[in-house]
Every structure is written in C-alpha cells, then in structure tokens.
Amino acid sequence: MHKIAYSVFALICAIPLVAQTISSPSKSSSPHAAMHRELLAKQASHADEQVQLVEHYTFIDLLEEDIEPELDIYTEGWNSKSVNPFKDTDVPDSQTIDVTGHFMPCPGFITSNYGYRRKFGRMHKGVDLKIQRNDTIYAAFDGKVRLTAYERRGYGYYIIIRHPNGLETVYGHLNKHLVKPDQVVRAGEPIALGGSTGRSTGPHLHFETRFMGYAINPCAIFDFENQTTHTDTYTFSKKTYTQPRNFAPSRASSTVAKKK
C-alpha cells in the first residue's frame, strides 16, 4: 500500500479535532498512530501549539480489516467535480500498488481497447466491456464513492470511486446509479446498472483505472480474459502506465508458437 502525504485538517477545525482525537482511541495500533496520539496529548493544553498542528502531515496507516480508510486520501480534490482532481499534484515517478482483494466490474469481454482513437482524434482512457442493458456493475476494490454525475457528451451517467490502494476507478455509460457520493463500498458490491448513456453507440461499460489522475491502461492491471488481475501488485510508472500486460495462457501459447 502506498503512502502519500496530505494536509489533513482545515485551520478552523484544528482545536476541536484535537480534543476529539484524545477522547477517542484510534483504530490503528501501529507505532505511527501511537506516536501521533502521544504528540496530541502533549500539545492539547497549549492552544497556540494546537493551531500549529495544521502545518503537520500524516500518512495513510490502515489495518487490513478496515473498510473505510483514514481521511487523508479523501482530502486531495475530494469535492472536485473533475474526473482528474490531481492536476497540480506532484505525482511520484514510480509507485507499487496493491491490487489484491479485487473484483471484476463486470464479466464482459473487451470491445474497445485503451489507446489513441484515430476516428475521433483523441485518447480512449479506459476499456469498453461488453454488457447488456441493466446488467449489474460492481466496485472493483474497497473504497468510497467520490462522485456520481452525468455528462451528456461523454461518460453519460458515471461513478468515480477512490480506493485505499491509491487508485480511482471510473465507470461510465451507466443506466442507473445504485450508490451515492461519500458512500463506503466493498469490492464486489453492486454500484450501478449498465447502459448506453452519453456518447455511446450501444450498451457497454467504459472502465478506467487512474492513479493520481494518470489514466492507467486497465489491461496493465486486469487480465480480462481470465477475469482476474495479472499479479498481486502493479507498479505504476510514468514511462509505462499506458502499456498493457498480458499473461493469459492463450497469449503465452501464441508467443511460443511464433518462436518455433
């Protein structure tokens, strides 16, 4: 799981939140959390020092059983209405992302790949997956719904979910939302009914995987042919995030045949 530093509290909330944090034990039992509680306890009686807590940063520190991550990952661009709320963020050149605990968003096969579309003169930043109208769409990972919206000339009805592993997933051309913004969801939970809304010529799911705004080729993470992930982790790189990975048995067989 990656760790990204964010500013965690607004200045106006600094003092009340200190009192609340001291009276309510943290979920995490990590050394970092213990040190953080000790720091707050020492500073609780000094109002001027409490205000200085606003300048401190904390890191994501989750137990595996936690479904709702700490607030840190829900601050950066959380209330943005943009698909990419990270435009001014310093994105690391490389980051290893845990993709265990996944669930396929739908069982359909790919009908349109990620990449540049000459016909439309633009990038297709996800993959299109075959569905029937009103097929159930599922959350790909545990997370929290950041946005449900409608875009007539693009995604149609769509949903964006932010996940503790650092990814955001986008589900487009939906027929109906089954979740609301700020709702916590688990991997495999129904989030929508598929459709053909927005800029679409027929029922399909437009599915994106993004890391801090970078639209990763979903085929770099998911093996859609075998309905799983390629590996337990995916290493994001600014140099390779547009490239797919294909470890499917059929691909391996064809590669061997060509070599012969």
mmCIF file of C-alpha atoms in Angstrom:
data_model
loop_
_atom_site.group_PDB
_atom_site.id
_atom_site.type_symbol
_atom_site.label_atom_id
_atom_site.label_comp_id
_atom_site.label_asym_id
_atom_site.label_seq_id
_atom_site.Cartn_x
_atom_site.Cartn_y
_atom_site.Cartn_z
ATOM 1 C CA MET A 1 0.000 0.000 0.000
ATOM 2 C CA HIS A 2 1.438 3.349 -0.934
ATOM 3 C CA LYS A 3 1.795 6.233 1.460
ATOM 4 C CA ILE A 4 1.085 9.724 0.245
ATOM 5 C CA ALA A 5 1.300 12.788 2.414
ATOM 6 C CA TYR A 6 -1.656 15.131 2.524
ATOM 7 C CA SER A 7 -2.641 18.118 4.684
ATOM 8 C CA VAL A 8 -5.345 16.658 6.933
ATOM 9 C CA PHE A 9 -7.237 19.389 8.706
ATOM 10 C CA ALA A 10 -8.590 22.861 7.914
ATOM 11 C CA LEU A 11 -7.385 25.597 10.299
ATOM 12 C CA ILE A 12 -10.864 26.195 11.655
ATOM 13 C CA CYS A 13 -11.196 22.546 12.759
ATOM 14 C CA ALA A 14 -7.792 22.129 14.385
ATOM 15 C CA ILE A 15 -8.635 22.681 18.079
ATOM 16 C CA PRO A 16 -11.943 20.748 18.261
ATOM 17 C CA LEU A 17 -10.419 17.820 16.408
ATOM 18 C CA VAL A 18 -7.533 17.562 18.892
ATOM 19 C CA ALA A 19 -9.980 17.151 21.786
ATOM 20 C CA GLN A 20 -11.954 14.557 19.867
ATOM 21 C CA THR A 21 -8.852 12.582 18.903
ATOM 22 C CA ILE A 22 -7.655 12.370 22.527
ATOM 23 C CA SER A 23 -11.007 11.128 23.810
ATOM 24 C CA SER A 24 -11.499 8.573 21.022
ATOM 25 C CA PRO A 25 -8.826 5.874 20.610
ATOM 26 C CA SER A 26 -7.514 5.407 17.080
ATOM 27 C CA LYS A 27 -8.374 2.255 15.151
ATOM 28 C CA SER A 28 -4.756 1.733 14.184
ATOM 29 C CA SER A 29 -2.370 0.014 16.619
ATOM 30 C CA SER A 30 0.740 0.951 14.623
ATOM 31 C CA PRO A 31 3.749 2.752 16.158
ATOM 32 C CA HIS A 32 2.948 5.737 13.939
ATOM 33 C CA ALA A 33 -0.557 6.048 15.395
ATOM 34 C CA ALA A 34 0.761 5.706 18.974
ATOM 35 C CA MET A 35 3.337 8.435 18.406
ATOM 36 C CA HIS A 36 0.638 10.647 16.869
ATOM 37 C CA ARG A 37 -1.633 10.214 19.929
ATOM 38 C CA GLU A 38 1.257 10.975 22.302
ATOM 39 C CA LEU A 39 2.067 14.122 20.355
ATOM 40 C CA LEU A 40 -1.540 15.323 20.543
ATOM 41 C CA ALA A 41 -1.718 14.606 24.285
ATOM 42 C CA LYS A 42 1.379 16.723 24.955
ATOM 43 C CA GLN A 43 0.065 19.610 22.906
ATOM 44 C CA ALA A 44 -3.595 19.512 23.974
ATOM 45 C CA SER A 45 -3.140 22.103 26.760
ATOM 46 C CA HIS A 46 -1.426 24.652 24.551
ATOM 47 C CA ALA A 47 -3.879 26.387 22.247
ATOM 48 C CA ASP A 48 -1.189 28.177 20.279
ATOM 49 C CA GLU A 49 0.562 24.875 19.569
ATOM 50 C CA GLN A 50 -2.752 23.236 18.640
ATOM 51 C CA VAL A 51 -3.138 25.681 15.785
ATOM 52 C CA GLN A 52 0.315 24.655 14.559
ATOM 53 C CA LEU A 53 -0.973 21.103 14.061
ATOM 54 C CA VAL A 54 -2.490 22.359 10.819
ATOM 55 C CA GLU A 55 1.021 22.514 9.389
ATOM 56 C CA HIS A 56 1.704 18.856 10.185
ATOM 57 C CA TYR A 57 1.187 15.997 7.763
ATOM 58 C CA THR A 58 0.191 12.414 8.384
ATOM 59 C CA PHE A 59 0.252 9.235 6.327
ATOM 60 C CA ILE A 60 -2.235 6.504 5.447
ATOM 61 C CA ASP A 61 -1.811 3.763 8.044
ATOM 62 C CA LEU A 62 -4.559 1.148 7.772
ATOM 63 C CA LEU A 63 -5.282 -2.230 9.261
ATOM 64 C CA GLU A 64 -6.185 -4.871 6.682
ATOM 65 C CA GLU A 65 -9.677 -5.263 8.124
ATOM 66 C CA ASP A 66 -10.501 -1.548 7.870
ATOM 67 C CA ILE A 67 -13.096 -0.920 5.180
ATOM 68 C CA GLU A 68 -13.081 2.868 5.491
ATOM 69 C CA PRO A 69 -9.602 4.388 5.151
ATOM 70 C CA GLU A 70 -8.449 7.354 7.209
ATOM 71 C CA LEU A 71 -9.477 10.767 5.996
ATOM 72 C CA ASP A 72 -6.131 11.519 4.365
ATOM 73 C CA ILE A 73 -6.986 10.023 0.978
ATOM 74 C CA TYR A 74 -10.333 11.821 0.979
ATOM 75 C CA THR A 75 -8.926 15.345 1.031
ATOM 76 C CA GLU A 76 -6.999 15.813 -2.210
ATOM 77 C CA GLY A 77 -9.578 17.040 -4.708
ATOM 78 C CA TRP A 78 -12.330 15.080 -2.948
ATOM 79 C CA ASN A 79 -15.021 17.663 -3.655
ATOM 80 C CA SER A 80 -13.829 18.298 -7.177
ATOM 81 C CA LYS A 81 -16.344 17.673 -9.921
ATOM 82 C CA SER A 82 -13.496 16.780 -12.284
ATOM 83 C CA VAL A 83 -12.559 13.245 -13.281
ATOM 84 C CA ASN A 84 -8.943 14.272 -12.631
ATOM 85 C CA PRO A 85 -8.697 16.279 -9.373
ATOM 86 C CA PHE A 86 -4.910 15.817 -9.129
ATOM 87 C CA LYS A 87 -3.766 18.205 -11.879
ATOM 88 C CA ASP A 88 -1.473 20.227 -9.595
ATOM 89 C CA THR A 89 -0.228 17.285 -7.527
ATOM 90 C CA ASP A 90 3.380 16.117 -7.503
ATOM 91 C CA VAL A 91 2.966 12.528 -8.735
ATOM 92 C CA PRO A 92 5.813 10.081 -7.982
ATOM 93 C CA ASP A 93 7.673 8.606 -10.952
ATOM 94 C CA SER A 94 7.055 5.109 -9.627
ATOM 95 C CA GLN A 95 4.644 3.592 -7.102
ATOM 96 C CA THR A 96 3.794 -0.024 -6.238
ATOM 97 C CA ILE A 97 0.040 -0.538 -5.843
ATOM 98 C CA ASP A 98 -1.625 -3.428 -4.039
ATOM 99 C CA VAL A 99 -4.389 -4.868 -6.245
ATOM 100 C CA THR A 100 -5.368 -7.834 -4.096
ATOM 101 C CA GLY A 101 -8.975 -8.009 -2.941
ATOM 102 C CA HIS A 102 -10.186 -7.012 -6.389
ATOM 103 C CA PHE A 103 -13.488 -7.814 -8.095
ATOM 104 C CA MET A 104 -14.159 -7.626 -11.821
ATOM 105 C CA PRO A 105 -16.514 -4.706 -12.581
ATOM 106 C CA CYS A 106 -18.477 -6.930 -14.971
ATOM 107 C CA PRO A 107 -17.897 -10.308 -16.660
ATOM 108 C CA GLY A 108 -17.903 -8.895 -20.201
ATOM 109 C CA PHE A 109 -15.063 -9.100 -22.706
ATOM 110 C CA ILE A 110 -13.242 -6.078 -24.163
ATOM 111 C CA THR A 111 -14.956 -4.491 -27.148
ATOM 112 C CA SER A 112 -12.677 -1.450 -27.405
ATOM 113 C CA ASN A 113 -9.143 -1.156 -26.070
ATOM 114 C CA TYR A 114 -7.332 1.637 -24.284
ATOM 115 C CA GLY A 115 -5.361 3.962 -26.565
ATOM 116 C CA TYR A 116 -5.491 6.637 -29.230
ATOM 117 C CA ARG A 117 -8.540 6.580 -31.494
ATOM 118 C CA ARG A 118 -7.817 7.973 -34.938
ATOM 119 C CA LYS A 119 -11.507 8.044 -35.825
ATOM 120 C CA PHE A 120 -12.258 10.502 -33.011
ATOM 121 C CA GLY A 121 -8.815 12.118 -32.802
ATOM 122 C CA ARG A 122 -8.484 11.547 -29.077
ATOM 123 C CA MET A 123 -7.314 9.121 -26.424
ATOM 124 C CA HIS A 124 -9.598 6.407 -25.124
ATOM 125 C CA LYS A 125 -8.521 6.395 -21.482
ATOM 126 C CA GLY A 126 -10.147 3.127 -20.484
ATOM 127 C CA VAL A 127 -11.505 -0.100 -21.920
ATOM 128 C CA ASP A 128 -15.037 -0.826 -23.077
ATOM 129 C CA LEU A 129 -16.538 -4.040 -21.716
ATOM 130 C CA LYS A 130 -19.483 -5.880 -23.251
ATOM 131 C CA ILE A 131 -22.697 -5.830 -21.221
ATOM 132 C CA GLN A 132 -26.439 -5.996 -21.719
ATOM 133 C CA ARG A 133 -28.575 -3.039 -20.713
ATOM 134 C CA ASN A 134 -29.210 -3.038 -16.938
ATOM 135 C CA ASP A 135 -26.508 -5.621 -16.207
ATOM 136 C CA THR A 136 -25.103 -5.132 -12.686
ATOM 137 C CA ILE A 137 -21.827 -3.213 -12.376
ATOM 138 C CA TYR A 138 -19.607 -3.920 -9.365
ATOM 139 C CA ALA A 139 -16.978 -1.998 -7.384
ATOM 140 C CA ALA A 140 -13.500 -3.171 -8.413
ATOM 141 C CA PHE A 141 -11.948 -2.608 -4.953
ATOM 142 C CA ASP A 142 -12.990 -1.491 -1.477
ATOM 143 C CA GLY A 143 -13.315 2.271 -1.382
ATOM 144 C CA LYS A 144 -15.519 5.321 -1.142
ATOM 145 C CA VAL A 145 -17.654 6.941 -3.834
ATOM 146 C CA ARG A 146 -16.210 10.352 -4.728
ATOM 147 C CA LEU A 147 -18.599 11.332 -7.493
ATOM 148 C CA THR A 148 -21.781 10.286 -9.240
ATOM 149 C CA ALA A 149 -22.665 12.522 -12.169
ATOM 150 C CA TYR A 150 -23.985 12.844 -15.705
ATOM 151 C CA GLU A 151 -22.117 14.053 -18.794
ATOM 152 C CA ARG A 152 -24.244 14.175 -21.932
ATOM 153 C CA ARG A 153 -21.407 14.318 -24.471
ATOM 154 C CA GLY A 154 -19.091 11.942 -22.702
ATOM 155 C CA TYR A 155 -19.456 9.404 -19.893
ATOM 156 C CA GLY A 156 -23.239 9.684 -19.609
ATOM 157 C CA TYR A 157 -24.125 8.585 -16.092
ATOM 158 C CA TYR A 158 -20.884 7.695 -14.362
ATOM 159 C CA ILE A 159 -19.321 6.905 -10.992
ATOM 160 C CA ILE A 160 -15.841 7.516 -9.580
ATOM 161 C CA ILE A 161 -14.618 5.517 -6.573
ATOM 162 C CA ARG A 162 -11.429 6.251 -4.641
ATOM 163 C CA HIS A 163 -9.630 3.260 -3.147
ATOM 164 C CA PRO A 164 -7.172 2.840 -0.238
ATOM 165 C CA ASN A 165 -4.582 1.397 -2.630
ATOM 166 C CA GLY A 166 -4.270 4.813 -4.297
ATOM 167 C CA LEU A 167 -6.332 4.088 -7.388
ATOM 168 C CA GLU A 168 -9.538 5.692 -8.557
ATOM 169 C CA THR A 169 -11.844 3.689 -10.824
ATOM 170 C CA VAL A 170 -14.306 5.232 -13.275
ATOM 171 C CA TYR A 171 -17.468 3.518 -14.534
ATOM 172 C CA GLY A 172 -19.179 5.191 -17.486
ATOM 173 C CA HIS A 173 -22.293 4.993 -19.737
ATOM 174 C CA LEU A 174 -24.392 3.699 -16.855
ATOM 175 C CA ASN A 175 -28.157 3.454 -16.871
ATOM 176 C CA LYS A 176 -28.644 3.962 -13.133
ATOM 177 C CA HIS A 177 -26.570 4.771 -10.032
ATOM 178 C CA LEU A 178 -27.023 2.427 -7.077
ATOM 179 C CA VAL A 179 -24.694 4.356 -4.752
ATOM 180 C CA LYS A 180 -24.289 7.944 -3.574
ATOM 181 C CA PRO A 181 -21.276 10.237 -3.061
ATOM 182 C CA ASP A 182 -19.356 9.577 0.190
ATOM 183 C CA GLN A 183 -20.795 6.057 0.420
ATOM 184 C CA VAL A 184 -18.305 3.377 1.507
ATOM 185 C CA VAL A 185 -18.387 0.289 -0.716
ATOM 186 C CA ARG A 186 -16.718 -3.095 -0.726
ATOM 187 C CA ALA A 187 -15.140 -4.851 -3.687
ATOM 188 C CA GLY A 188 -17.909 -6.742 -5.499
ATOM 189 C CA GLU A 189 -20.719 -4.566 -4.183
ATOM 190 C CA PRO A 190 -23.292 -3.534 -6.850
ATOM 191 C CA ILE A 191 -22.826 0.146 -7.655
ATOM 192 C CA ALA A 192 -24.806 0.656 -10.863
ATOM 193 C CA LEU A 193 -26.805 -0.775 -13.733
ATOM 194 C CA GLY A 194 -25.043 -0.688 -17.090
ATOM 195 C CA GLY A 195 -26.390 1.116 -20.100
ATOM 196 C CA SER A 196 -25.587 3.293 -23.101
ATOM 197 C CA THR A 197 -25.917 6.855 -21.853
ATOM 198 C CA GLY A 198 -23.782 9.756 -23.002
ATOM 199 C CA ARG A 199 -21.525 9.400 -26.048
ATOM 200 C CA SER A 200 -22.236 5.747 -26.721
ATOM 201 C CA THR A 201 -23.420 3.671 -29.671
ATOM 202 C CA GLY A 202 -24.626 0.669 -27.662
ATOM 203 C CA PRO A 203 -24.662 -0.888 -24.189
ATOM 204 C CA HIS A 204 -21.176 -1.235 -22.695
ATOM 205 C CA LEU A 205 -19.204 -0.320 -19.604
ATOM 206 C CA HIS A 206 -16.429 2.225 -20.008
ATOM 207 C CA PHE A 207 -13.954 1.314 -17.244
ATOM 208 C CA GLU A 208 -10.916 3.358 -16.188
ATOM 209 C CA THR A 209 -8.159 2.819 -13.628
ATOM 210 C CA ARG A 210 -6.405 6.014 -12.543
ATOM 211 C CA PHE A 211 -3.502 6.801 -10.223
ATOM 212 C CA MET A 212 -3.449 10.434 -9.098
ATOM 213 C CA GLY A 213 -5.059 11.464 -12.375
ATOM 214 C CA TYR A 214 -2.942 9.284 -14.663
ATOM 215 C CA ALA A 215 -5.241 7.029 -16.696
ATOM 216 C CA ILE A 216 -3.517 3.641 -16.474
ATOM 217 C CA ASN A 217 -4.258 1.070 -19.155
ATOM 218 C CA PRO A 218 -6.657 -1.270 -17.281
ATOM 219 C CA CYS A 219 -5.041 -4.180 -19.120
ATOM 220 C CA ALA A 220 -1.851 -3.452 -17.191
ATOM 221 C CA ILE A 221 -3.701 -4.415 -14.001
ATOM 222 C CA PHE A 222 -6.537 -6.732 -15.044
ATOM 223 C CA ASP A 223 -6.494 -9.911 -17.102
ATOM 224 C CA PHE A 224 -9.979 -9.539 -18.573
ATOM 225 C CA GLU A 225 -9.740 -12.832 -20.469
ATOM 226 C CA ASN A 226 -9.349 -14.788 -17.236
ATOM 227 C CA GLN A 227 -11.347 -12.389 -15.029
ATOM 228 C CA THR A 228 -8.570 -11.663 -12.539
ATOM 229 C CA THR A 229 -5.515 -9.456 -12.017
ATOM 230 C CA HIS A 230 -2.169 -10.337 -13.591
ATOM 231 C CA THR A 231 -0.337 -10.154 -10.259
ATOM 232 C CA ASP A 232 -0.990 -9.070 -6.659
ATOM 233 C CA THR A 233 0.751 -5.738 -7.207
ATOM 234 C CA TYR A 234 1.023 -3.269 -10.055
ATOM 235 C CA THR A 235 3.975 -0.893 -10.307
ATOM 236 C CA PHE A 236 2.885 2.447 -11.708
ATOM 237 C CA SER A 237 5.493 4.230 -13.810
ATOM 238 C CA LYS A 238 5.089 7.443 -15.761
ATOM 239 C CA LYS A 239 7.003 5.757 -18.591
ATOM 240 C CA THR A 240 4.934 2.566 -18.866
ATOM 241 C CA TYR A 241 1.446 3.240 -17.460
ATOM 242 C CA THR A 242 -0.132 3.253 -20.952
ATOM 243 C CA GLN A 243 1.221 -0.201 -21.790
ATOM 244 C CA PRO A 244 -0.851 -3.374 -21.237
ATOM 245 C CA ARG A 245 0.325 -6.605 -19.675
ATOM 246 C CA ASN A 246 -0.972 -9.904 -20.969
ATOM 247 C CA PHE A 247 -0.058 -13.054 -19.079
ATOM 248 C CA ALA A 248 -3.062 -15.051 -20.295
ATOM 249 C CA PRO A 249 -2.329 -18.695 -21.248
ATOM 250 C CA SER A 250 -3.583 -18.127 -24.792
ATOM 251 C CA ARG A 251 -1.103 -15.271 -25.249
ATOM 252 C CA ALA A 252 1.743 -17.376 -23.885
ATOM 253 C CA SER A 253 0.862 -20.251 -26.244
ATOM 254 C CA SER A 254 0.779 -17.985 -29.286
ATOM 255 C CA THR A 255 4.138 -16.471 -28.318
ATOM 256 C CA VAL A 256 5.723 -19.943 -28.086
ATOM 257 C CA ALA A 257 4.237 -20.927 -31.421
ATOM 258 C CA LYS A 258 5.715 -17.851 -33.117
ATOM 259 C CA LYS A 259 9.160 -18.599 -31.727
ATOM 260 C CA LYS A 260 9.041 -22.107 -33.194
#
